[in-house]
């Protein structure tokens, strides 16, 4: 497994994000493998960003929001205003569309009210959230190599699973 992951890291050095998915029965060494590949990725100059699902008390998009907050050098205890400002600033720095920052704020649970998204139905918001997420993480990877790690996804809610599927699609 390590050899396969090292090859994937080498391939991702050229501006592609790498989403790490390790699955298996308890006690097989998944956490150790994750720790080891994250260490190697850091040594190779990758930014390593993590999020994890929770068995109880997790929120919609929780693991993905954790991962995005990590890319912003923020944490779950940051104020909504600080998160919104950081998202807007980073989206602008990356040259993303203005609407992307609103959709990222939605994923992070800090969408202001009123919001330009208020006129959209829930399905359109979710679809555009996924497009914005994919665009954001891809743009981050074009700046510097990134390894995105999501743990305990067997606990993830449906929205998080959809977000991970969007993240795993080939880049635009």
PDB file of C-alpha atoms in Angstrom:
ATOM      1  CA  UNK A   1       0.000   0.000   0.000  1.00  0.00           C
ATOM      2  CA  UNK A   2       2.798   2.418   0.858  1.00  0.00           C
ATOM      3  CA  UNK A   3       4.437   1.984  -2.543  1.00  0.00           C
ATOM      4  CA  UNK A   4       1.137   2.756  -4.292  1.00  0.00           C
ATOM      5  CA  UNK A   5       0.619   5.846  -2.134  1.00  0.00           C
ATOM      6  CA  UNK A   6       4.166   7.082  -2.771  1.00  0.00           C
ATOM      7  CA  UNK A   7       3.590   6.787  -6.516  1.00  0.00           C
ATOM      8  CA  UNK A   8       0.358   8.753  -6.140  1.00  0.00           C
ATOM      9  CA  UNK A   9       2.205  11.467  -4.188  1.00  0.00           C
ATOM     10  CA  UNK A  10       4.840  11.718  -6.912  1.00  0.00           C
ATOM     11  CA  UNK A  11       2.117  12.072  -9.518  1.00  0.00           C
ATOM     12  CA  UNK A  12       0.360  14.768  -7.505  1.00  0.00           C
ATOM     13  CA  UNK A  13       3.427  17.005  -7.227  1.00  0.00           C
ATOM     14  CA  UNK A  14       2.583  18.783 -10.477  1.00  0.00           C
ATOM     15  CA  UNK A  15      -0.413  20.764  -9.246  1.00  0.00           C
ATOM     16  CA  UNK A  16      -2.931  18.031  -8.590  1.00  0.00           C
ATOM     17  CA  UNK A  17      -4.614  17.452  -5.265  1.00  0.00           C
ATOM     18  CA  UNK A  18      -4.491  13.964  -3.832  1.00  0.00           C
ATOM     19  CA  UNK A  19      -7.470  12.693  -1.890  1.00  0.00           C
ATOM     20  CA  UNK A  20      -6.486   9.811   0.359  1.00  0.00           C
ATOM     21  CA  UNK A  21      -9.093   7.140   1.065  1.00  0.00           C
ATOM     22  CA  UNK A  22      -8.015   4.222   3.222  1.00  0.00           C
ATOM     23  CA  UNK A  23     -10.626   1.636   4.112  1.00  0.00           C
ATOM     24  CA  UNK A  24     -10.503  -1.639   5.972  1.00  0.00           C
ATOM     25  CA  UNK A  25     -11.388  -3.561   9.080  1.00  0.00           C
ATOM     26  CA  UNK A  26     -10.428  -2.311  12.519  1.00  0.00           C
ATOM     27  CA  UNK A  27      -6.868  -3.139  13.543  1.00  0.00           C
ATOM     28  CA  UNK A  28      -5.381  -3.405  10.052  1.00  0.00           C
ATOM     29  CA  UNK A  29      -3.142  -0.360  10.411  1.00  0.00           C
ATOM     30  CA  UNK A  30      -5.171   2.298   8.582  1.00  0.00           C
ATOM     31  CA  UNK A  31      -4.253   5.031  11.053  1.00  0.00           C
ATOM     32  CA  UNK A  32      -0.590   4.103  10.914  1.00  0.00           C
ATOM     33  CA  UNK A  33      -0.625   4.148   7.116  1.00  0.00           C
ATOM     34  CA  UNK A  34      -2.377   7.531   7.127  1.00  0.00           C
ATOM     35  CA  UNK A  35       0.144   8.912   9.606  1.00  0.00           C
ATOM     36  CA  UNK A  36       3.088   7.600   7.574  1.00  0.00           C
ATOM     37  CA  UNK A  37       1.881   8.869   4.188  1.00  0.00           C
ATOM     38  CA  UNK A  38       1.027  12.263   5.728  1.00  0.00           C
ATOM     39  CA  UNK A  39       4.549  12.472   7.166  1.00  0.00           C
ATOM     40  CA  UNK A  40       6.124  11.613   3.816  1.00  0.00           C
ATOM     41  CA  UNK A  41       3.856  14.087   2.016  1.00  0.00           C
ATOM     42  CA  UNK A  42       4.935  16.883   4.393  1.00  0.00           C
ATOM     43  CA  UNK A  43       8.590  15.977   3.763  1.00  0.00           C
ATOM     44  CA  UNK A  44       7.890  16.245   0.031  1.00  0.00           C
ATOM     45  CA  UNK A  45       6.484  19.751   0.479  1.00  0.00           C
ATOM     46  CA  UNK A  46       2.782  18.919   0.427  1.00  0.00           C
ATOM     47  CA  UNK A  47       0.271  20.782   2.526  1.00  0.00           C
ATOM     48  CA  UNK A  48      -1.573  18.064   4.438  1.00  0.00           C
ATOM     49  CA  UNK A  49      -5.166  18.877   5.395  1.00  0.00           C
ATOM     50  CA  UNK A  50      -7.430  16.578   7.362  1.00  0.00           C
ATOM     51  CA  UNK A  51     -11.012  16.155   8.432  1.00  0.00           C
ATOM     52  CA  UNK A  52     -12.861  13.336  10.113  1.00  0.00           C
ATOM     53  CA  UNK A  53     -16.418  12.102  10.513  1.00  0.00           C
ATOM     54  CA  UNK A  54     -17.857  11.570  13.978  1.00  0.00           C
ATOM     55  CA  UNK A  55     -20.061   8.720  15.164  1.00  0.00           C
ATOM     56  CA  UNK A  56     -22.375  11.124  16.996  1.00  0.00           C
ATOM     57  CA  UNK A  57     -22.894  14.859  16.880  1.00  0.00           C
ATOM     58  CA  UNK A  58     -21.343  15.455  13.484  1.00  0.00           C
ATOM     59  CA  UNK A  59     -22.755  18.141  11.246  1.00  0.00           C
ATOM     60  CA  UNK A  60     -23.579  18.108   7.551  1.00  0.00           C
ATOM     61  CA  UNK A  61     -20.324  18.458   5.616  1.00  0.00           C
ATOM     62  CA  UNK A  62     -18.487  18.198   8.971  1.00  0.00           C
ATOM     63  CA  UNK A  63     -15.338  16.359   7.791  1.00  0.00           C
ATOM     64  CA  UNK A  64     -15.148  18.409   4.596  1.00  0.00           C
ATOM     65  CA  UNK A  65     -15.637  21.641   6.545  1.00  0.00           C
ATOM     66  CA  UNK A  66     -12.800  20.599   8.884  1.00  0.00           C
ATOM     67  CA  UNK A  67     -10.576  19.986   5.890  1.00  0.00           C
ATOM     68  CA  UNK A  68     -11.440  23.362   4.281  1.00  0.00           C
ATOM     69  CA  UNK A  69     -10.877  25.170   7.594  1.00  0.00           C
ATOM     70  CA  UNK A  70      -7.450  23.517   7.697  1.00  0.00           C
ATOM     71  CA  UNK A  71      -6.606  24.930   4.258  1.00  0.00           C
ATOM     72  CA  UNK A  72      -7.517  28.365   5.636  1.00  0.00           C
ATOM     73  CA  UNK A  73      -5.379  27.853   8.764  1.00  0.00           C
ATOM     74  CA  UNK A  74      -8.543  28.125  10.857  1.00  0.00           C
ATOM     75  CA  UNK A  75     -10.254  25.807  13.285  1.00  0.00           C
ATOM     76  CA  UNK A  76     -13.806  25.020  14.334  1.00  0.00           C
ATOM     77  CA  UNK A  77     -13.765  27.623  17.090  1.00  0.00           C
ATOM     78  CA  UNK A  78     -13.149  30.574  14.752  1.00  0.00           C
ATOM     79  CA  UNK A  79     -15.952  33.118  14.645  1.00  0.00           C
ATOM     80  CA  UNK A  80     -18.347  33.109  11.704  1.00  0.00           C
ATOM     81  CA  UNK A  81     -17.118  36.573  10.686  1.00  0.00           C
ATOM     82  CA  UNK A  82     -13.473  35.433  10.736  1.00  0.00           C
ATOM     83  CA  UNK A  83     -14.303  32.366   8.653  1.00  0.00           C
ATOM     84  CA  UNK A  84     -16.358  34.390   6.156  1.00  0.00           C
ATOM     85  CA  UNK A  85     -13.574  36.972   5.785  1.00  0.00           C
ATOM     86  CA  UNK A  86     -10.935  34.276   5.351  1.00  0.00           C
ATOM     87  CA  UNK A  87     -13.017  32.433   2.732  1.00  0.00           C
ATOM     88  CA  UNK A  88     -13.661  35.641   0.771  1.00  0.00           C
ATOM     89  CA  UNK A  89      -9.996  36.637   0.892  1.00  0.00           C
ATOM     90  CA  UNK A  90      -8.692  33.217  -0.148  1.00  0.00           C
ATOM     91  CA  UNK A  91     -11.268  32.802  -2.937  1.00  0.00           C
ATOM     92  CA  UNK A  92     -10.294  36.221  -4.285  1.00  0.00           C
ATOM     93  CA  UNK A  93      -6.561  35.377  -4.022  1.00  0.00           C
ATOM     94  CA  UNK A  94      -7.164  32.165  -5.977  1.00  0.00           C
ATOM     95  CA  UNK A  95      -9.152  33.985  -8.657  1.00  0.00           C
ATOM     96  CA  UNK A  96     -12.378  32.113  -7.950  1.00  0.00           C
ATOM     97  CA  UNK A  97     -15.826  33.463  -8.814  1.00  0.00           C
ATOM     98  CA  UNK A  98     -17.482  35.603  -6.147  1.00  0.00           C
ATOM     99  CA  UNK A  99     -20.297  33.087  -5.770  1.00  0.00           C
ATOM    100  CA  UNK A 100     -17.754  30.410  -4.801  1.00  0.00           C
ATOM    101  CA  UNK A 101     -17.026  32.145  -1.500  1.00  0.00           C
ATOM    102  CA  UNK A 102     -20.760  32.090  -0.669  1.00  0.00           C
ATOM    103  CA  UNK A 103     -20.953  28.382  -1.418  1.00  0.00           C
ATOM    104  CA  UNK A 104     -17.821  27.644   0.604  1.00  0.00           C
ATOM    105  CA  UNK A 105     -19.323  29.622   3.488  1.00  0.00           C
ATOM    106  CA  UNK A 106     -22.428  27.441   3.166  1.00  0.00           C
ATOM    107  CA  UNK A 107     -20.316  24.267   3.406  1.00  0.00           C
ATOM    108  CA  UNK A 108     -18.595  25.725   6.472  1.00  0.00           C
ATOM    109  CA  UNK A 109     -21.937  26.546   8.087  1.00  0.00           C
ATOM    110  CA  UNK A 110     -21.309  30.302   8.129  1.00  0.00           C
ATOM    111  CA  UNK A 111     -23.473  31.500   5.236  1.00  0.00           C
ATOM    112  CA  UNK A 112     -24.625  35.002   6.204  1.00  0.00           C
ATOM    113  CA  UNK A 113     -28.241  36.049   6.138  1.00  0.00           C
ATOM    114  CA  UNK A 114     -29.286  37.527   3.847  1.00  0.00           C
ATOM    115  CA  UNK A 115     -27.195  35.728   1.235  1.00  0.00           C
ATOM    116  CA  UNK A 116     -27.109  35.691  -2.560  1.00  0.00           C
ATOM    117  CA  UNK A 117     -27.886  31.967  -2.240  1.00  0.00           C
ATOM    118  CA  UNK A 118     -31.254  32.597  -0.579  1.00  0.00           C
ATOM    119  CA  UNK A 119     -33.093  32.578  -3.922  1.00  0.00           C
ATOM    120  CA  UNK A 120     -31.816  29.104  -4.854  1.00  0.00           C
ATOM    121  CA  UNK A 121     -33.566  25.871  -3.941  1.00  0.00           C
ATOM    122  CA  UNK A 122     -31.747  23.338  -1.756  1.00  0.00           C
ATOM    123  CA  UNK A 123     -30.803  21.089  -4.677  1.00  0.00           C
ATOM    124  CA  UNK A 124     -29.213  23.986  -6.602  1.00  0.00           C
ATOM    125  CA  UNK A 125     -27.328  25.095  -3.494  1.00  0.00           C
ATOM    126  CA  UNK A 126     -25.920  21.590  -2.924  1.00  0.00           C
ATOM    127  CA  UNK A 127     -24.891  21.223  -6.558  1.00  0.00           C
ATOM    128  CA  UNK A 128     -23.155  24.587  -6.583  1.00  0.00           C
ATOM    129  CA  UNK A 129     -21.586  23.900  -3.171  1.00  0.00           C
ATOM    130  CA  UNK A 130     -19.947  20.813  -4.724  1.00  0.00           C
ATOM    131  CA  UNK A 131     -18.770  22.755  -7.781  1.00  0.00           C
ATOM    132  CA  UNK A 132     -17.303  25.490  -5.571  1.00  0.00           C
ATOM    133  CA  UNK A 133     -15.625  22.952  -3.275  1.00  0.00           C
ATOM    134  CA  UNK A 134     -14.035  21.108  -6.164  1.00  0.00           C
ATOM    135  CA  UNK A 135     -12.881  24.357  -7.744  1.00  0.00           C
ATOM    136  CA  UNK A 136     -11.470  25.653  -4.458  1.00  0.00           C
ATOM    137  CA  UNK A 137      -9.518  22.514  -3.580  1.00  0.00           C
ATOM    138  CA  UNK A 138      -8.205  22.245  -7.137  1.00  0.00           C
ATOM    139  CA  UNK A 139      -7.099  25.892  -7.091  1.00  0.00           C
ATOM    140  CA  UNK A 140      -5.335  25.326  -3.766  1.00  0.00           C
ATOM    141  CA  UNK A 141      -3.498  22.345  -5.280  1.00  0.00           C
ATOM    142  CA  UNK A 142      -2.351  24.414  -8.246  1.00  0.00           C
ATOM    143  CA  UNK A 143      -0.667  26.832  -5.821  1.00  0.00           C
ATOM    144  CA  UNK A 144       1.164  24.048  -3.953  1.00  0.00           C
ATOM    145  CA  UNK A 145       0.782  20.262  -3.749  1.00  0.00           C
ATOM    146  CA  UNK A 146      -1.929  19.161  -1.343  1.00  0.00           C
ATOM    147  CA  UNK A 147      -2.874  15.914   0.339  1.00  0.00           C
ATOM    148  CA  UNK A 148      -6.468  15.847   1.553  1.00  0.00           C
ATOM    149  CA  UNK A 149      -7.185  13.199   4.188  1.00  0.00           C
ATOM    150  CA  UNK A 150     -10.661  12.297   5.422  1.00  0.00           C
ATOM    151  CA  UNK A 151     -10.968   9.779   8.237  1.00  0.00           C
ATOM    152  CA  UNK A 152     -13.759   7.618   9.622  1.00  0.00           C
ATOM    153  CA  UNK A 153     -15.918   8.185   6.566  1.00  0.00           C
ATOM    154  CA  UNK A 154     -18.094   5.210   7.496  1.00  0.00           C
ATOM    155  CA  UNK A 155     -19.726   7.672   9.967  1.00  0.00           C
ATOM    156  CA  UNK A 156     -20.235  10.385   7.319  1.00  0.00           C
ATOM    157  CA  UNK A 157     -23.650  11.805   6.486  1.00  0.00           C
ATOM    158  CA  UNK A 158     -25.107  11.838   2.960  1.00  0.00           C
ATOM    159  CA  UNK A 159     -24.048  15.441   2.208  1.00  0.00           C
ATOM    160  CA  UNK A 160     -20.476  14.693   3.213  1.00  0.00           C
ATOM    161  CA  UNK A 161     -20.400  11.578   1.048  1.00  0.00           C
ATOM    162  CA  UNK A 162     -21.649  13.628  -1.926  1.00  0.00           C
ATOM    163  CA  UNK A 163     -18.958  16.238  -1.254  1.00  0.00           C
ATOM    164  CA  UNK A 164     -16.254  13.577  -1.161  1.00  0.00           C
ATOM    165  CA  UNK A 165     -17.503  12.138  -4.440  1.00  0.00           C
ATOM    166  CA  UNK A 166     -17.274  15.645  -5.968  1.00  0.00           C
ATOM    167  CA  UNK A 167     -13.762  16.036  -4.563  1.00  0.00           C
ATOM    168  CA  UNK A 168     -12.714  12.722  -6.079  1.00  0.00           C
ATOM    169  CA  UNK A 169     -13.758  13.633  -9.607  1.00  0.00           C
ATOM    170  CA  UNK A 170     -10.990  14.379 -12.067  1.00  0.00           C
ATOM    171  CA  UNK A 171     -10.033  18.070 -12.035  1.00  0.00           C
ATOM    172  CA  UNK A 172     -11.513  20.491 -14.545  1.00  0.00           C
TER     173      UNK A 172
END
